[in-house]
CSV table of C-alpha atoms in Angstrom, one decimal:
chain,number,residue,atom,x,y,z
A,22,MET,CA,-48.8,-26.6,-13.3
A,23,GLU,CA,-50.5,-29.9,-14.4
A,24,THR,CA,-47.5,-32.1,-13.1
A,25,GLU,CA,-47.3,-30.4,-10.1
A,26,SER,CA,-50.7,-31.8,-8.7
A,27,THR,CA,-50.7,-35.3,-10.0
A,28,ASP,CA,-52.1,-36.3,-6.5
A,29,ILE,CA,-55.5,-34.7,-7.6
A,30,ILE,CA,-57.5,-37.2,-9.4
A,31,ILE,CA,-58.8,-35.4,-12.5
A,32,PRO,CA,-61.5,-37.2,-14.3
A,33,GLU,CA,-61.0,-37.9,-17.8
A,34,ASN,CA,-64.6,-36.9,-18.9
A,35,GLY,CA,-64.2,-33.7,-17.2
A,36,GLU,CA,-67.0,-34.5,-14.7
A,37,PRO,CA,-67.3,-31.8,-11.8
A,38,VAL,CA,-65.2,-32.7,-8.6
A,39,THR,CA,-65.9,-31.8,-5.0
A,40,SER,CA,-65.3,-28.5,-3.3
A,41,ARG,CA,-62.7,-30.4,-1.1
A,42,ASP,CA,-60.8,-31.5,-4.1
A,43,ILE,CA,-60.8,-28.0,-5.3
A,44,LYS,CA,-59.5,-26.8,-2.0
A,45,CYS,CA,-56.8,-29.2,-2.1
A,46,CYS,CA,-55.8,-28.4,-5.5
A,47,ILE,CA,-55.8,-24.7,-4.8
A,48,LYS,CA,-53.7,-25.0,-1.5
A,49,GLN,CA,-51.3,-27.1,-3.8
A,50,ILE,CA,-50.9,-24.4,-6.3
A,51,GLN,CA,-50.5,-22.0,-3.4
A,52,GLU,CA,-47.6,-24.1,-2.2
A,53,LEU,CA,-46.1,-24.3,-5.7
A,54,ILE,CA,-46.2,-20.4,-6.0
A,55,ILE,CA,-44.4,-20.1,-2.5
A,56,SER,CA,-41.9,-22.6,-3.5
A,57,ARG,CA,-41.1,-20.7,-6.8
A,58,LEU,CA,-41.0,-17.3,-5.0
A,59,ASN,CA,-38.6,-18.7,-2.5
A,60,GLN,CA,-36.2,-20.0,-5.1
A,61,ALA,CA,-36.2,-16.9,-6.9
A,62,VAL,CA,-35.4,-14.6,-3.7
A,63,ALA,CA,-32.9,-17.0,-2.6
A,64,ASN,CA,-31.1,-17.0,-6.0
A,65,LYS,CA,-31.1,-13.2,-6.1
A,66,LEU,CA,-29.7,-12.9,-2.4
A,67,ILE,CA,-27.2,-15.7,-2.7
A,68,SER,CA,-25.7,-14.4,-5.9
A,69,SER,CA,-25.0,-11.1,-4.2
A,70,VAL,CA,-23.6,-12.7,-1.3
A,71,ASP,CA,-21.4,-14.8,-3.2
A,72,TYR,CA,-20.1,-11.6,-5.1
A,73,LEU,CA,-19.5,-10.2,-1.8
A,74,ARG,CA,-17.5,-13.6,-0.4
A,75,GLU,CA,-15.5,-13.6,-3.7
A,76,SER,CA,-14.6,-9.9,-3.8
A,77,PHE,CA,-14.2,-8.9,-0.2
A,78,VAL,CA,-14.6,-11.4,2.4
A,79,GLY,CA,-11.7,-13.9,1.6
A,80,THR,CA,-8.9,-11.7,2.8
A,81,LEU,CA,-11.0,-10.7,6.0
A,82,GLU,CA,-11.6,-14.2,6.7
A,83,ARG,CA,-8.0,-15.2,6.5
A,84,CYS,CA,-6.9,-12.4,8.5
A,85,LEU,CA,-9.4,-13.3,11.3
A,86,LYS,CA,-8.1,-16.9,11.2
A,87,SER,CA,-4.7,-15.8,11.5
A,88,LEU,CA,-5.3,-13.5,14.4
A,89,GLU,CA,-7.4,-16.2,16.1
A,90,GLU,CA,-4.7,-18.7,15.8
A,91,SER,CA,-1.9,-16.5,16.9
A,92,TRP,CA,-3.9,-15.5,19.9
A,93,GLU,CA,-4.7,-19.2,21.0
A,94,VAL,CA,-0.7,-19.9,20.6
A,95,SER,CA,0.0,-17.0,22.8
A,96,VAL,CA,-2.5,-18.0,25.4
A,97,HIS,CA,-2.7,-21.9,25.2
A,98,PRO,CA,0.3,-23.2,23.2
A,99,ALA,CA,-0.1,-26.7,24.2
A,100,ARG,CA,-3.8,-26.8,23.0
A,101,SER,CA,-3.6,-24.5,19.9
A,102,LEU,CA,-2.8,-27.5,17.6
A,103,GLU,CA,-5.6,-29.7,18.8
A,104,LYS,CA,-8.1,-26.7,18.8
A,105,SER,CA,-7.4,-25.5,15.4
A,106,LYS,CA,-7.9,-29.3,13.9
A,107,ASP,CA,-11.6,-29.2,14.7
A,108,GLY,CA,-11.9,-25.5,14.0
A,109,SER,CA,-13.2,-24.4,17.4
A,110,VAL,CA,-10.9,-21.7,17.8
A,111,HIS,CA,-12.2,-19.9,14.7
A,112,ILE,CA,-15.0,-18.1,16.7
A,113,THR,CA,-15.0,-14.8,15.1
A,114,SER,CA,-14.6,-16.1,11.4
A,115,ASN,CA,-17.4,-18.7,12.0
A,116,TYR,CA,-19.6,-15.7,12.9
A,117,LEU,CA,-18.5,-13.9,9.9
A,118,LYS,CA,-19.7,-16.8,8.0
A,119,GLN,CA,-23.1,-16.7,9.5
A,120,ILE,CA,-23.5,-13.2,8.5
A,121,LEU,CA,-23.0,-14.2,4.8
A,122,ASN,CA,-25.2,-17.3,5.4
A,123,ALA,CA,-28.1,-15.2,6.5
A,124,ALA,CA,-28.9,-14.6,2.7
A,125,TYR,CA,-29.5,-18.5,2.4
A,126,HIS,CA,-32.1,-18.6,5.1
A,127,VAL,CA,-34.6,-16.0,4.2
A,128,GLU,CA,-37.8,-17.6,2.8
A,129,VAL,CA,-41.2,-16.4,1.6
A,130,THR,CA,-43.0,-17.9,4.5
A,131,PHE,CA,-46.6,-18.2,5.1
A,132,HIS,CA,-46.9,-19.1,8.8
A,133,SER,CA,-50.1,-18.4,10.2
A,134,GLY,CA,-50.6,-14.8,11.5
A,135,SER,CA,-48.1,-13.4,9.1
A,136,THR,CA,-49.3,-10.3,7.0
A,137,VAL,CA,-48.3,-12.2,3.7
A,138,THR,CA,-50.2,-15.4,4.6
A,139,ARG,CA,-53.5,-13.4,5.7
A,140,MET,CA,-53.2,-11.5,2.5
A,141,LEU,CA,-53.0,-14.5,0.2
A,142,TRP,CA,-55.6,-16.3,1.9
A,143,GLU,CA,-57.9,-13.6,1.6
A,144,GLN,CA,-57.4,-13.5,-2.1
A,145,ILE,CA,-57.7,-17.3,-2.4
A,146,LYS,CA,-61.2,-17.1,-0.4
A,147,GLN,CA,-62.5,-14.6,-3.0
A,148,ILE,CA,-61.3,-16.9,-5.6
A,149,ILE,CA,-63.2,-19.7,-4.1
A,150,GLN,CA,-66.2,-17.3,-3.5
A,151,ARG,CA,-66.3,-16.6,-7.1
A,152,ILE,CA,-66.8,-20.2,-7.9
A,153,THR,CA,-70.3,-21.5,-8.6
A,154,TRP,CA,-70.5,-24.2,-6.1
A,155,VAL,CA,-73.9,-25.2,-7.4
A,156,SER,CA,-72.1,-26.4,-10.4
A,157,PRO,CA,-68.4,-26.9,-9.2
A,158,PRO,CA,-66.1,-26.6,-12.1
A,159,ALA,CA,-63.7,-29.5,-13.5
A,160,ILE,CA,-60.1,-29.1,-12.6
A,161,THR,CA,-58.5,-28.6,-15.8
A,162,SER,CA,-55.2,-27.2,-16.8
A,163,ASP,CA,-56.7,-23.9,-18.0
A,164,TRP,CA,-58.7,-23.8,-14.6
A,165,LYS,CA,-55.5,-24.3,-12.6
A,166,ARG,CA,-53.7,-21.7,-14.6
A,167,LYS,CA,-56.4,-19.2,-14.0
A,168,VAL,CA,-56.3,-19.7,-10.2
A,169,ALA,CA,-52.5,-19.6,-10.1
A,170,GLN,CA,-52.5,-16.4,-12.3
A,171,ASP,CA,-55.1,-14.8,-9.9
A,172,ALA,CA,-53.2,-15.8,-6.7
A,173,ILE,CA,-50.0,-14.4,-8.3
A,174,GLU,CA,-51.4,-11.2,-9.5
A,175,SER,CA,-53.1,-10.6,-6.0
A,176,LEU,CA,-49.8,-10.6,-4.2
A,177,SER,CA,-48.5,-7.4,-3.2
A,178,ALA,CA,-44.9,-6.8,-4.4
A,179,SER,CA,-44.2,-4.1,-1.8
A,180,LYS,CA,-45.6,-6.4,1.1
A,181,LEU,CA,-43.5,-9.3,-0.1
A,182,ALA,CA,-40.3,-7.1,-0.3
A,183,LYS,CA,-41.1,-5.8,3.2
A,184,SER,CA,-41.5,-9.2,4.4
A,185,ILE,CA,-38.2,-10.4,2.8
A,186,CYS,CA,-36.1,-7.2,4.0
A,187,SER,CA,-37.5,-7.8,7.6
A,188,GLN,CA,-36.4,-11.4,7.8
A,189,PHE,CA,-33.0,-10.5,6.2
A,190,ARG,CA,-32.5,-7.6,8.4
A,191,THR,CA,-33.3,-9.5,11.6
A,192,ARG,CA,-30.9,-12.5,10.7
A,193,LEU,CA,-28.1,-10.0,9.7
A,194,ASN,CA,-28.6,-8.0,12.8
A,195,SER,CA,-28.4,-11.2,15.0
A,196,SER,CA,-25.4,-12.4,13.1
A,197,HIS,CA,-23.7,-9.1,12.9
A,198,GLU,CA,-24.1,-8.6,16.9
A,199,ALA,CA,-22.5,-11.9,17.6
A,200,PHE,CA,-19.6,-11.2,15.1
A,201,ALA,CA,-19.0,-7.7,16.7
A,202,ALA,CA,-18.8,-9.2,20.2
A,203,SER,CA,-16.4,-11.9,19.2
A,204,LEU,CA,-14.5,-9.3,17.2
A,205,ARG,CA,-14.1,-7.1,20.5
A,206,GLN,CA,-13.0,-10.3,22.4
A,207,LEU,CA,-10.4,-11.0,19.7
A,208,GLU,CA,-9.3,-7.4,19.8
A,209,ASP,CA,-9.0,-7.4,23.8
A,210,GLY,CA,-6.9,-10.5,23.4
A,211,HIS,CA,-4.4,-8.9,20.9
A,212,SER,CA,-4.3,-5.2,22.3
A,213,GLY,CA,-1.7,-6.3,25.1
A,214,ARG,CA,0.0,-8.5,22.8
A,215,LEU,CA,0.4,-5.5,20.3
A,216,GLU,CA,1.9,-3.2,23.0
A,217,ARG,CA,4.4,-6.0,23.9
A,218,THR,CA,5.4,-6.3,20.2
A,219,GLU,CA,5.8,-2.6,20.0
A,220,ASP,CA,8.2,-2.6,22.9
A,221,LEU,CA,10.1,-5.7,21.4
A,222,TRP,CA,10.3,-3.8,18.0
A,223,LEU,CA,11.4,-0.6,19.6
A,224,LYS,CA,14.4,-2.7,21.2
A,225,VAL,CA,15.3,-4.2,17.9
A,226,ARG,CA,15.3,-0.8,16.1
A,227,LYS,CA,17.1,1.3,18.9
A,228,ASP,CA,19.2,-1.5,20.4
A,229,HIS,CA,19.5,-4.8,18.8
A,230,ALA,CA,20.1,-3.6,15.1
A,231,PRO,CA,22.8,-1.0,15.7
A,232,ARG,CA,24.7,-3.5,18.1
A,233,LEU,CA,24.7,-6.1,15.4
A,234,ALA,CA,25.8,-3.5,12.6
A,235,ARG,CA,28.5,-2.3,14.9
A,236,LEU,CA,29.8,-5.7,15.4
A,237,SER,CA,29.7,-6.2,11.8
A,238,LEU,CA,31.6,-3.1,11.3
A,239,GLU,CA,34.3,-4.0,13.8
A,240,SER,CA,34.6,-7.6,12.4
A,241,ARG,CA,34.7,-6.7,8.7
A,242,SER,CA,37.2,-3.7,9.6
A,243,LEU,CA,39.5,-6.2,11.2
A,244,GLN,CA,39.5,-8.5,8.3
A,245,ASP,CA,40.0,-5.7,5.8
A,246,VAL,CA,43.0,-4.3,7.6
A,247,LEU,CA,44.7,-7.9,7.9
A,248,LEU,CA,44.2,-8.4,4.2
A,249,HIS,CA,44.9,-5.0,2.9
A,250,GLY,CA,46.4,-2.8,5.5
A,251,LYS,CA,45.6,0.6,6.6
A,252,PRO,CA,44.9,3.0,3.7
A,253,LYS,CA,47.0,6.1,3.0
A,254,LEU,CA,45.2,9.4,3.3
A,255,GLY,CA,45.9,11.8,0.3
A,256,ARG,CA,44.7,15.2,-0.4
A,257,GLU,CA,41.4,16.6,1.1
A,258,LEU,CA,38.6,16.4,-1.4
A,259,GLY,CA,35.8,17.9,0.8
A,260,ARG,CA,34.0,17.9,4.2
A,261,GLY,CA,30.6,16.9,5.2
A,262,GLN,CA,28.5,17.3,8.3
A,263,TYR,CA,29.9,14.1,9.9
A,264,GLY,CA,33.3,13.5,8.1
A,265,VAL,CA,36.0,14.6,5.9
A,266,VAL,CA,36.8,12.9,2.4
A,267,TYR,CA,40.4,12.2,1.3
A,268,LEU,CA,41.7,10.9,-1.8
A,269,CYS,CA,43.5,7.4,-1.3
A,270,ASP,CA,45.5,6.3,-4.4
A,271,SER,CA,44.9,2.7,-4.1
A,272,TRP,CA,43.7,0.1,-1.4
A,273,GLY,CA,42.9,-3.6,-1.7
A,274,GLY,CA,43.2,-3.7,-5.6
A,275,HIS,CA,41.1,-0.8,-6.1
A,276,PHE,CA,42.3,2.6,-7.5
A,277,PRO,CA,41.8,5.6,-7.1
A,278,CYS,CA,39.6,5.5,-4.0
A,279,ALA,CA,38.0,8.1,-2.0
A,280,LEU,CA,38.2,7.7,1.8
A,281,LYS,CA,35.5,9.0,4.2
A,282,SER,CA,37.0,9.6,7.7
A,283,VAL,CA,34.4,9.7,10.4
A,284,VAL,CA,35.0,10.5,14.1
A,285,PRO,CA,31.9,9.3,15.9
A,286,PRO,CA,31.5,11.9,18.9
A,287,ASP,CA,29.2,9.5,20.7
A,288,GLU,CA,27.0,6.3,20.7
A,289,LYS,CA,24.1,7.4,18.7
A,290,HIS,CA,26.9,8.4,15.8
A,291,TRP,CA,28.6,5.1,16.2
A,292,ASN,CA,25.4,3.2,15.7
A,293,ASP,CA,24.5,5.5,12.7
A,294,LEU,CA,27.8,4.9,11.0
A,295,ALA,CA,27.6,1.1,11.7
A,296,LEU,CA,24.1,1.0,10.2
A,297,GLU,CA,25.2,3.1,7.1
A,298,PHE,CA,28.1,0.6,6.7
A,299,HIS,CA,25.7,-2.4,7.0
A,300,TYR,CA,23.3,-1.0,4.4
A,301,MET,CA,26.0,-0.2,1.8
A,302,ARG,CA,27.8,-3.6,2.4
A,303,SER,CA,24.6,-5.5,2.3
A,304,LEU,CA,23.3,-4.0,-0.9
A,305,GLN,CA,24.4,-5.8,-4.2
A,306,SER,CA,26.6,-3.6,-6.3
A,307,HIS,CA,24.5,-1.3,-8.6
A,308,GLU,CA,25.9,1.0,-11.1
A,309,ARG,CA,23.7,3.9,-9.7
A,310,LEU,CA,25.1,3.7,-6.1
A,311,VAL,CA,28.6,4.4,-5.0
A,312,HIS,CA,30.5,1.1,-4.2
A,313,LEU,CA,31.8,0.5,-0.9
A,314,HIS,CA,35.4,-1.3,-1.2
A,315,GLY,CA,35.8,-1.7,2.7
A,316,SER,CA,36.4,-0.2,6.0
A,317,VAL,CA,39.2,0.2,8.6
A,318,ILE,CA,38.9,1.4,12.2
A,319,ASP,CA,41.9,3.5,13.1
A,320,TYR,CA,42.4,3.6,16.8
A,321,GLY,CA,45.4,6.1,16.6
A,322,TYR,CA,43.7,8.7,14.6
A,323,GLY,CA,44.7,12.4,15.4
A,324,GLY,CA,47.9,11.2,17.2
A,325,GLY,CA,45.8,8.7,19.3
A,326,SER,CA,43.4,11.2,20.6
A,327,SER,CA,40.3,9.7,18.9
A,328,ILE,CA,39.1,6.7,16.9
A,329,ALA,CA,38.1,7.2,13.4
A,330,VAL,CA,36.2,5.1,11.0
A,331,LEU,CA,37.7,5.0,7.6
A,332,LEU,CA,35.3,4.0,4.9
A,333,ILE,CA,36.9,3.4,1.4
A,334,MET,CA,34.9,3.8,-1.6
A,335,GLU,CA,35.2,4.1,-5.4
A,336,ARG,CA,36.4,7.6,-6.4
A,337,LEU,CA,34.3,9.7,-8.9
A,338,HIS,CA,35.0,12.7,-10.8
A,339,ARG,CA,32.8,15.3,-9.0
A,340,ASP,CA,29.5,15.9,-7.4
A,341,LEU,CA,26.4,17.3,-9.1
A,342,TYR,CA,26.8,20.7,-7.3
A,343,THR,CA,30.3,21.3,-8.8
A,344,GLY,CA,29.1,19.9,-12.3
A,345,LEU,CA,26.3,22.4,-12.4
A,346,LYS,CA,28.4,25.3,-11.5
A,347,ALA,CA,31.0,24.2,-14.2
A,348,GLY,CA,28.1,24.2,-16.8
A,349,LEU,CA,26.4,21.3,-18.0
A,350,GLU,CA,24.5,20.9,-21.3
A,351,LEU,CA,20.8,19.8,-21.1
A,352,GLU,CA,21.1,16.3,-22.4
A,353,PRO,CA,23.6,15.3,-19.7
A,354,ARG,CA,21.5,17.0,-17.0
A,355,LEU,CA,18.5,15.1,-18.0
A,356,GLN,CA,20.5,11.8,-18.1
A,357,ILE,CA,21.7,12.6,-14.5
A,358,ALA,CA,18.1,12.9,-13.4
A,359,LEU,CA,17.3,9.6,-14.8
A,360,ASP,CA,20.2,8.0,-13.2
A,361,VAL,CA,19.2,9.5,-9.8
A,362,VAL,CA,15.6,8.1,-10.3
A,363,GLU,CA,17.2,4.6,-11.1
A,364,GLY,CA,19.4,4.7,-8.1
A,365,ILE,CA,16.5,5.8,-5.8
A,366,ARG,CA,14.1,3.2,-7.2
A,367,TYR,CA,16.7,0.5,-6.4
A,368,LEU,CA,17.1,1.5,-2.8
A,369,HIS,CA,13.4,1.5,-2.4
A,370,SER,CA,13.2,-2.0,-4.0
A,371,GLN,CA,15.5,-2.9,-1.1
A,372,GLY,CA,13.2,-1.7,1.5
A,373,LEU,CA,15.5,1.4,2.0
A,374,VAL,CA,14.6,5.2,2.2
A,375,HIS,CA,17.5,7.4,1.6
A,376,ARG,CA,16.2,10.5,3.2
A,377,ASP,CA,18.9,13.1,2.0
A,378,ILE,CA,18.8,13.2,-1.8
A,379,LYS,CA,20.7,16.5,-2.6
A,380,LEU,CA,23.0,17.9,-5.1
A,381,LYS,CA,26.2,16.9,-3.3
A,382,ASN,CA,25.3,13.3,-2.6
A,383,VAL,CA,25.0,12.8,-6.3
A,384,LEU,CA,28.5,12.3,-7.8
A,385,LEU,CA,29.3,12.1,-11.5
A,386,ASP,CA,31.9,10.1,-13.2
A,387,LYS,CA,34.0,11.4,-16.1
A,388,LYS,CA,31.2,10.6,-18.5
A,389,ASN,CA,28.9,12.7,-16.4
A,390,ARG,CA,26.8,9.5,-15.3
A,391,ALA,CA,25.6,9.9,-11.9
A,392,LYS,CA,25.6,7.5,-8.7
A,393,ILE,CA,24.1,8.2,-5.3
A,394,THR,CA,26.3,8.2,-2.2
A,395,ASP,CA,26.2,9.0,1.5
A,396,LEU,CA,23.7,6.5,3.2
A,397,GLY,CA,24.2,8.0,6.6
A,398,PHE,CA,20.5,8.7,6.9
A,399,CYS,CA,19.4,5.8,5.0
A,400,LYS,CA,16.9,3.5,6.9
A,401,PRO,CA,14.6,0.7,6.1
A,402,GLU,CA,11.3,2.0,5.8
A,403,ALA,CA,10.0,-0.4,8.4
A,404,MET,CA,12.8,0.8,11.0
A,405,MET,CA,12.1,4.7,10.5
A,406,SER,CA,11.7,6.1,14.0
A,407,GLY,CA,10.1,9.4,12.8
A,408,SER,CA,13.3,11.3,13.4
A,409,ILE,CA,13.7,14.6,11.6
A,410,VAL,CA,16.8,14.3,9.2
A,411,GLY,CA,18.1,15.7,6.0
A,412,THR,CA,19.0,18.8,4.3
A,413,PRO,CA,16.3,21.7,5.0
A,414,ILE,CA,15.4,22.7,1.3
A,415,HIS,CA,15.2,19.2,0.2
A,416,MET,CA,12.8,17.9,3.2
A,417,ALA,CA,9.2,17.0,2.6
A,418,PRO,CA,6.6,18.8,4.9
A,419,GLU,CA,5.6,15.4,6.6
A,420,LEU,CA,9.1,14.9,7.9
A,421,PHE,CA,8.4,17.3,10.3
A,422,THR,CA,5.5,15.3,11.8
A,423,GLY,CA,7.6,12.3,12.2
A,424,LYS,CA,5.2,10.2,10.0
A,425,TYR,CA,6.6,9.5,6.5
A,426,ASP,CA,7.5,6.9,4.0
A,427,ASN,CA,9.6,6.5,1.0
A,428,SER,CA,7.7,9.4,-0.9
A,429,VAL,CA,10.0,11.7,0.9
A,430,ASP,CA,12.6,10.7,-1.6
A,431,VAL,CA,10.4,11.7,-4.4
A,432,TYR,CA,9.9,15.2,-2.8
A,433,ALA,CA,13.7,15.5,-2.6
A,434,PHE,CA,14.0,14.4,-6.2
A,435,GLY,CA,11.5,17.2,-7.1
A,436,ILE,CA,13.7,19.7,-5.7
A,437,LEU,CA,16.7,18.2,-7.2
A,438,PHE,CA,15.2,18.3,-10.4
A,439,TRP,CA,14.4,22.1,-10.1
A,440,TYR,CA,18.3,22.6,-9.9
A,441,ILE,CA,18.7,20.0,-12.8
A,442,CYS,CA,16.4,22.0,-15.1
A,443,SER,CA,17.6,25.6,-14.1
A,444,GLY,CA,21.4,24.4,-14.9
A,445,HIS,CA,22.7,26.4,-11.7
A,446,VAL,CA,23.0,26.1,-8.0
A,447,LYS,CA,21.5,29.4,-7.1
A,448,LEU,CA,19.0,28.8,-4.2
A,449,PRO,CA,15.4,29.3,-5.2
A,450,GLU,CA,14.3,32.9,-4.3
A,451,ALA,CA,11.4,31.5,-1.8
A,452,PHE,CA,14.3,29.7,0.1
A,453,GLU,CA,16.7,32.5,-0.4
A,454,ARG,CA,14.4,34.9,1.4
A,455,CYS,CA,14.2,32.8,4.5
A,456,ALA,CA,16.2,34.3,7.4
A,457,SER,CA,16.7,31.0,9.2
A,458,LYS,CA,16.2,27.2,9.0
A,459,ASP,CA,13.1,27.6,11.1
A,460,HIS,CA,11.7,30.2,8.8
A,461,LEU,CA,12.3,27.9,5.8
A,462,TRP,CA,10.6,25.0,7.5
A,463,ASN,CA,7.5,26.8,8.3
A,464,ASN,CA,7.3,28.2,4.7
A,465,VAL,CA,7.6,24.6,3.5
A,466,ARG,CA,5.0,23.5,5.8
A,467,ARG,CA,2.6,26.2,4.4
A,468,GLY,CA,3.2,25.0,0.8
A,469,VAL,CA,6.1,27.5,-0.3
A,470,ARG,CA,8.0,25.9,-3.2
A,471,PRO,CA,10.7,26.9,-5.6
A,472,GLU,CA,9.3,29.4,-8.3
A,473,ARG,CA,9.1,28.5,-12.0
A,474,LEU,CA,11.8,29.8,-14.3
A,475,PRO,CA,11.5,30.9,-17.8
A,476,VAL,CA,13.9,28.3,-19.1
A,477,PHE,CA,11.5,25.5,-17.7
A,478,ASP,CA,9.8,23.4,-20.3
A,479,GLU,CA,6.0,22.9,-19.4
A,480,GLU,CA,6.3,19.0,-18.9
A,481,CYS,CA,9.4,19.3,-16.8
A,482,TRP,CA,7.8,21.9,-14.5
A,483,GLN,CA,4.5,19.8,-14.1
A,484,LEU,CA,6.9,17.0,-13.3
A,485,MET,CA,8.7,18.9,-10.5
A,486,GLU,CA,5.3,20.2,-9.1
A,487,ALA,CA,3.8,16.7,-8.9
A,488,CYS,CA,6.9,15.2,-7.1
A,489,TRP,CA,6.9,18.0,-4.4
A,490,ALA,CA,3.2,18.0,-3.9
A,491,GLY,CA,2.2,18.7,-0.1
A,492,ASP,CA,0.0,15.6,0.1
A,493,SER,CA,2.4,12.6,0.0
A,494,SER,CA,-0.3,10.5,-1.6
A,495,GLN,CA,-0.4,12.5,-4.7
A,496,ARG,CA,3.3,12.2,-5.5
A,497,PRO,CA,3.9,10.1,-8.6
A,498,LEU,CA,5.5,6.8,-8.0
A,499,LEU,CA,9.1,6.6,-9.4
A,500,GLY,CA,8.1,3.9,-11.8
A,501,ILE,CA,6.0,6.5,-13.4
A,502,VAL,CA,8.5,9.3,-13.3
A,503,GLN,CA,11.3,7.2,-15.1
A,504,PRO,CA,9.4,6.8,-18.4
A,505,MET,CA,8.1,10.5,-18.1
A,506,LEU,CA,11.8,11.5,-17.8
A,507,ARG,CA,12.8,9.6,-20.8
A,508,GLY,CA,10.1,11.0,-22.9
A,509,ILE,CA,11.1,14.3,-21.9
A,510,MET,CA,14.8,13.8,-22.6
A,511,ASP,CA,13.9,12.3,-26.0
A,512,ARG,CA,11.7,15.2,-27.0
A,513,LEU,CA,14.1,18.0,-25.9
A,514,CYS,CA,17.2,16.5,-27.2
A,515,LYS,CA,15.5,15.7,-30.5
A,516,ALA,CA,14.2,19.4,-30.7
A,517,GLY,CA,17.7,20.7,-29.7
A,518,SER,CA,19.4,18.6,-32.4
A,519,GLU,CA,17.0,19.6,-35.1
A,520,HIS,CA,17.5,23.3,-34.0
A,521,ALA,CA,21.1,22.9,-34.3
A,522,HIS,CA,21.0,21.4,-37.7
A,523,LYS,CA,18.8,24.2,-38.8
A,524,GLY,CA,21.2,26.7,-37.6
A,525,LEU,CA,23.9,24.9,-39.4
A,526,ASP,CA,21.9,24.8,-42.6
A,527,ASP,CA,21.2,28.6,-42.2
A,528,SER,CA,24.8,29.4,-42.0
A,529,THR,CA,25.8,27.5,-45.0
């Protein structure tokens, strides 16, 4: 305290000074107290605001600046660059800064008329009145410390807090009102633009993308027929919803092959087929996806009565439906589950959602390793239009609302895993009892799921239950499912091996 009042002359011999000097010193002590209080309050508020700025506000500020710049470009393209240089375009983000800066301007002020000032001066007067004016004291370090201590103790913490909060609230409200008004203006500027963007995106999704995909299909098919000729159809291997699959001995240096023949009945099916071709052709070769070798458009299919698209793919041994019917041991079945998860994860990593994971869309090679096929319903997640597609028993309940994401594939895998763990292809009882497709869908929406079978391992049952959860946000990510499956496989196969060894030892 002594160094803060050097302008008051303190007699070395300790002689009394005038009351005027005492008042000046008391005022100086008061100002020092106020200064220290201001510093303490500011440090507390600013540290809180800085944490808020570091944790949450940075992203919001960047988003606002991006919206402001894009709005300015759309409204005044010629002026956008010039305005952005001096920052005048960033109105909303500047108001956001003012909200944060409110903390920097709160002061413990003692202007005339304020409650805190009156309260402090009343206490100072009482201190002065307690001084014996007949014999005024010397201004010593102990005296100044006592005056400061009395003044500090006389302050009401609740009144100070009320004053600080009132100031902060006033400044914050004022800044927030300006921010909210500028945000509404920014929203108004972007609302019409958002509708125009939606219209444009709808055209891309419904018109431009399928048209480009069809051009790609036609041009690539022409190239393939010129290079490798028209493939020869062998025996029929199976029929699907939209085509027939034939054996093809060899084509383009690949053998044996499977040939999927599709006769698109209308423009929509042409577009869907073209997009399927585009996704299959654009994906890099992956060991968990069936590889597409090429395509040929047969303009003379059925004796010239129709046009067929022939997709030539790698030939595998059988599908999972056939494999389960023939009987598969537990270890290869669990390996198939792992392979399917790996394939779905790859599709998701490429921004694609399969939307039709089921037994017949999982193909097995001669070693019973699995590959996913039939990308007919596959779509980029950003381009899904809410159409209801898939196979009923594998369809997640949110598919019926038209609002869904790639977790529908996790749901479908949960149903597939039920079949894999059961080891057969018989329908779950809950689905078997449904008289119609609509009846089944209604039950699924109400939460009906396949029943637990006695052969199910507890961890397997928990996993399939988690995958087919009605709330899509509660379904596990496939990056979590994959190591869980590996753990289940290691545990069950090890237990089976030990049991077999024990049986062998007992027999000997």
